[in-house]
Amino acid sequence: MGRHSCCLTQKLRKGLWSPEEDEKLFNYITTFGVGCWSSVPKQAGLQRCGKSCRLRWINYLRPDVKRGMFSQEEEDLIVNLHQLLGNRWAQIATKLPGRTDNEIKNFWNSCIKKKLKQQGIDPNTHMPLSETKECCNENLQTSSTEMGQAMVINNSTVFRNGLIRTDQAHYPDEDFMNKQVFDPFSSFESQMGSDQTGCTSKSRILSQYHSEQNYRDNYEFGFSPMPNLTYNCDHSNNMTDSMATDISESSSSRMSNLFLSETKECSGSSSCNVLNIQDNELHMMDNNMMENSAFSWDITEETNKLESTFQEFQFNGVKSEELEEEEMKINSWEVEDHTQHGRSYSSENLVNFPLTSLSEDLEYFEQI
DNA sequence: AAGGAATTCAACCGCACTTGT
DNA sequence: AACAAGTGCGGTTGAATTCCT
């Protein structure tokens, strides 16, 4: 019961995916693109159901999947979006480029929930726990209308009526505030030195960097985003010795090794700080939310405003039409790019996720 | 060092929705 | 309109890993 129809017809594998299976699926999708998932296992020679293949692709193999720890910005965004959208993880995921709903859901359940509770905030209602208890005691009749729903912004709890409670005791987990900040230069350098793994080449990185510069020049932003080399970084930094010494020259086996390496999670946050909302944008977004919290809590309006906020600020000011174009490029990636070896990412795709500089990150954290 | 507890996260399950016939 | 097949989403599970005693 509950098993997808395609799973009933044959004996199928379950559980974790092997690197060989990953390679088969990746090869198939990159060659033929995403079509009918139910036919994928058969065509790709996999003993899996189509649903499982789809999930594996979306959550793991898809080239634009960002891996590694969530940044502070992403975390704040998730909290705020959860406040607005509830457990609609798929919708939340659309606001965090490269993050999957599953990943966000897991992060919420394993980490954010705990932090909010430590801060005395009910993760379900985003209200102070005491408020929630009162609400329960009073059968949810009056107290919630007095203070309204709360939104957590930069350690402050903002209520519908516009009151703001700043709790200095927030974030009892000091590590949370001392979280390592991405150093784009060290990352860049480490990648430059990773040639022997076969994962990256200097020319490729440089071309990405140059395209990043072009991107920057085109849009004239007030800071210097560094190239996002997340994939390369993950691959190179996590390549095990045995893998590194066993790389053949063939592109397919190289790709296979990339996948093998990727099964080892990027443990450091340094390579994964990719959300690219600038400081001022964050402040404006927060201000926007503050305004909304004070004057309007209509959920539709709220969502629309958030939507417009994202359209305006996402990807460092790339306008929505450009965004759509970029999305189309990403969507068509598997069709267009399959002629190239393994996981090659066009610089255009990579610049979707530029990085903020270390100094700016530090400045922002200090302001927090 | 060992073993149990706690945590993480990939994957599965079941339901709802969409699409095609 | 009714049905089947395919897809998407959120909740849950359980194996692997990490932490703690």
PDB file of C-alpha atoms in Angstrom, chain A residues 66 71-81 92-97 99 154 212 215 221-226 228 272-289 305-318 323 351-365 367-368:
ATOM      1  CA  LYS A  66      23.851  23.389  -3.084  1.00  0.00           C
ATOM      2  CA  SER A  71      24.346  30.247   6.247  1.00  0.00           C
ATOM      3  CA  GLN A  72      22.967  32.600   8.849  1.00  0.00           C
ATOM      4  CA  GLU A  73      21.094  34.472   6.132  1.00  0.00           C
ATOM      5  CA  GLU A  74      19.526  31.308   4.878  1.00  0.00           C
ATOM      6  CA  GLU A  75      18.554  30.333   8.386  1.00  0.00           C
ATOM      7  CA  ASP A  76      16.919  33.683   9.040  1.00  0.00           C
ATOM      8  CA  LEU A  77      15.157  33.452   5.742  1.00  0.00           C
ATOM      9  CA  ILE A  78      13.812  30.022   6.542  1.00  0.00           C
ATOM     10  CA  VAL A  79      12.495  31.182   9.892  1.00  0.00           C
ATOM     11  CA  ASN A  80      10.807  34.181   8.338  1.00  0.00           C
ATOM     12  CA  LEU A  81       9.390  32.194   5.476  1.00  0.00           C
ATOM     13  CA  ILE A  92      10.206  27.890   1.034  1.00  0.00           C
ATOM     14  CA  ALA A  93      12.777  26.053  -1.033  1.00  0.00           C
ATOM     15  CA  THR A  94      11.985  28.203  -4.056  1.00  0.00           C
ATOM     16  CA  LYS A  95      13.348  31.172  -2.140  1.00  0.00           C
ATOM     17  CA  LEU A  96      16.619  29.470  -1.325  1.00  0.00           C
ATOM     18  CA  PRO A  97      18.460  28.782  -4.540  1.00  0.00           C
ATOM     19  CA  ARG A  99      18.324  24.142  -1.478  1.00  0.00           C
ATOM     20  CA  ASN A 154      17.491  39.367  14.011  1.00  0.00           C
ATOM     21  CA  GLU A 212      31.947  36.744 -12.608  1.00  0.00           C
ATOM     22  CA  TYR A 215      28.714  39.903 -14.460  1.00  0.00           C
ATOM     23  CA  PHE A 221      27.100  46.331  -7.736  1.00  0.00           C
ATOM     24  CA  GLY A 222      28.639  47.899  -4.750  1.00  0.00           C
ATOM     25  CA  PHE A 223      30.601  44.903  -3.644  1.00  0.00           C
ATOM     26  CA  SER A 224      32.845  42.309  -5.124  1.00  0.00           C
ATOM     27  CA  PRO A 225      31.265  38.928  -5.335  1.00  0.00           C
ATOM     28  CA  MET A 226      33.669  36.102  -5.752  1.00  0.00           C
ATOM     29  CA  ASN A 228      30.870  30.480  -6.616  1.00  0.00           C
ATOM     30  CA  CYS A 272      28.714  26.776   1.145  1.00  0.00           C
ATOM     31  CA  ASN A 273      27.942  30.348   1.895  1.00  0.00           C
ATOM     32  CA  VAL A 274      26.087  31.107  -1.238  1.00  0.00           C
ATOM     33  CA  LEU A 275      22.993  33.086  -0.417  1.00  0.00           C
ATOM     34  CA  ASN A 276      23.653  36.398  -1.888  1.00  0.00           C
ATOM     35  CA  ILE A 277      21.438  38.983  -0.383  1.00  0.00           C
ATOM     36  CA  GLN A 278      23.514  41.997   0.341  1.00  0.00           C
ATOM     37  CA  ASP A 279      23.615  43.660   3.698  1.00  0.00           C
ATOM     38  CA  ASN A 280      21.517  46.562   2.672  1.00  0.00           C
ATOM     39  CA  GLU A 281      19.098  44.241   1.010  1.00  0.00           C
ATOM     40  CA  LEU A 282      18.762  42.241   4.154  1.00  0.00           C
ATOM     41  CA  HIS A 283      18.151  45.352   6.130  1.00  0.00           C
ATOM     42  CA  MET A 284      15.616  46.535   3.638  1.00  0.00           C
ATOM     43  CA  MET A 285      13.982  43.158   3.709  1.00  0.00           C
ATOM     44  CA  ASP A 286      13.918  43.217   7.461  1.00  0.00           C
ATOM     45  CA  ASN A 287      12.581  46.720   7.412  1.00  0.00           C
ATOM     46  CA  ASN A 288       9.984  45.617   4.957  1.00  0.00           C
ATOM     47  CA  MET A 289       8.979  42.839   7.260  1.00  0.00           C
ATOM     48  CA  LYS A 305       5.237  41.719  -0.494  1.00  0.00           C
ATOM     49  CA  LEU A 306       7.754  39.074   0.291  1.00  0.00           C
ATOM     50  CA  GLU A 307       7.474  37.890  -3.235  1.00  0.00           C
ATOM     51  CA  SER A 308       8.166  41.329  -4.587  1.00  0.00           C
ATOM     52  CA  THR A 309      10.983  41.733  -2.135  1.00  0.00           C
ATOM     53  CA  PHE A 310      12.593  38.618  -3.455  1.00  0.00           C
ATOM     54  CA  GLN A 311      11.986  39.520  -7.026  1.00  0.00           C
ATOM     55  CA  GLU A 312      13.658  42.790  -6.409  1.00  0.00           C
ATOM     56  CA  PHE A 313      16.609  41.617  -4.428  1.00  0.00           C
ATOM     57  CA  GLN A 314      17.242  38.039  -5.272  1.00  0.00           C
ATOM     58  CA  PHE A 315      20.478  37.316  -7.048  1.00  0.00           C
ATOM     59  CA  ASN A 316      21.931  40.691  -6.289  1.00  0.00           C
ATOM     60  CA  GLY A 317      19.424  42.679  -8.164  1.00  0.00           C
ATOM     61  CA  VAL A 318      18.989  40.573 -11.263  1.00  0.00           C
ATOM     62  CA  LEU A 323      15.924  35.431 -13.448  1.00  0.00           C
ATOM     63  CA  VAL A 351      27.077  33.419 -11.347  1.00  0.00           C
ATOM     64  CA  ASN A 352      23.556  32.854 -10.182  1.00  0.00           C
ATOM     65  CA  PHE A 353      25.008  32.317  -6.804  1.00  0.00           C
ATOM     66  CA  PRO A 354      27.679  34.884  -6.222  1.00  0.00           C
ATOM     67  CA  LEU A 355      29.230  35.153  -2.826  1.00  0.00           C
ATOM     68  CA  THR A 356      29.421  38.031  -0.510  1.00  0.00           C
ATOM     69  CA  SER A 357      32.840  39.044   0.583  1.00  0.00           C
ATOM     70  CA  LEU A 358      34.300  38.090   3.914  1.00  0.00           C
ATOM     71  CA  SER A 359      34.416  41.657   5.137  1.00  0.00           C
ATOM     72  CA  GLU A 360      30.794  42.193   4.291  1.00  0.00           C
ATOM     73  CA  ASP A 361      29.750  39.038   5.994  1.00  0.00           C
ATOM     74  CA  LEU A 362      31.654  40.065   9.091  1.00  0.00           C
ATOM     75  CA  GLU A 363      30.125  43.502   8.974  1.00  0.00           C
ATOM     76  CA  TYR A 364      26.682  42.048   8.765  1.00  0.00           C
ATOM     77  CA  PHE A 365      27.251  39.687  11.647  1.00  0.00           C
ATOM     78  CA  GLN A 367      25.522  44.509  13.020  1.00  0.00           C
ATOM     79  CA  ILE A 368      23.436  41.614  14.179  1.00  0.00           C
TER      80      ILE A 368
END
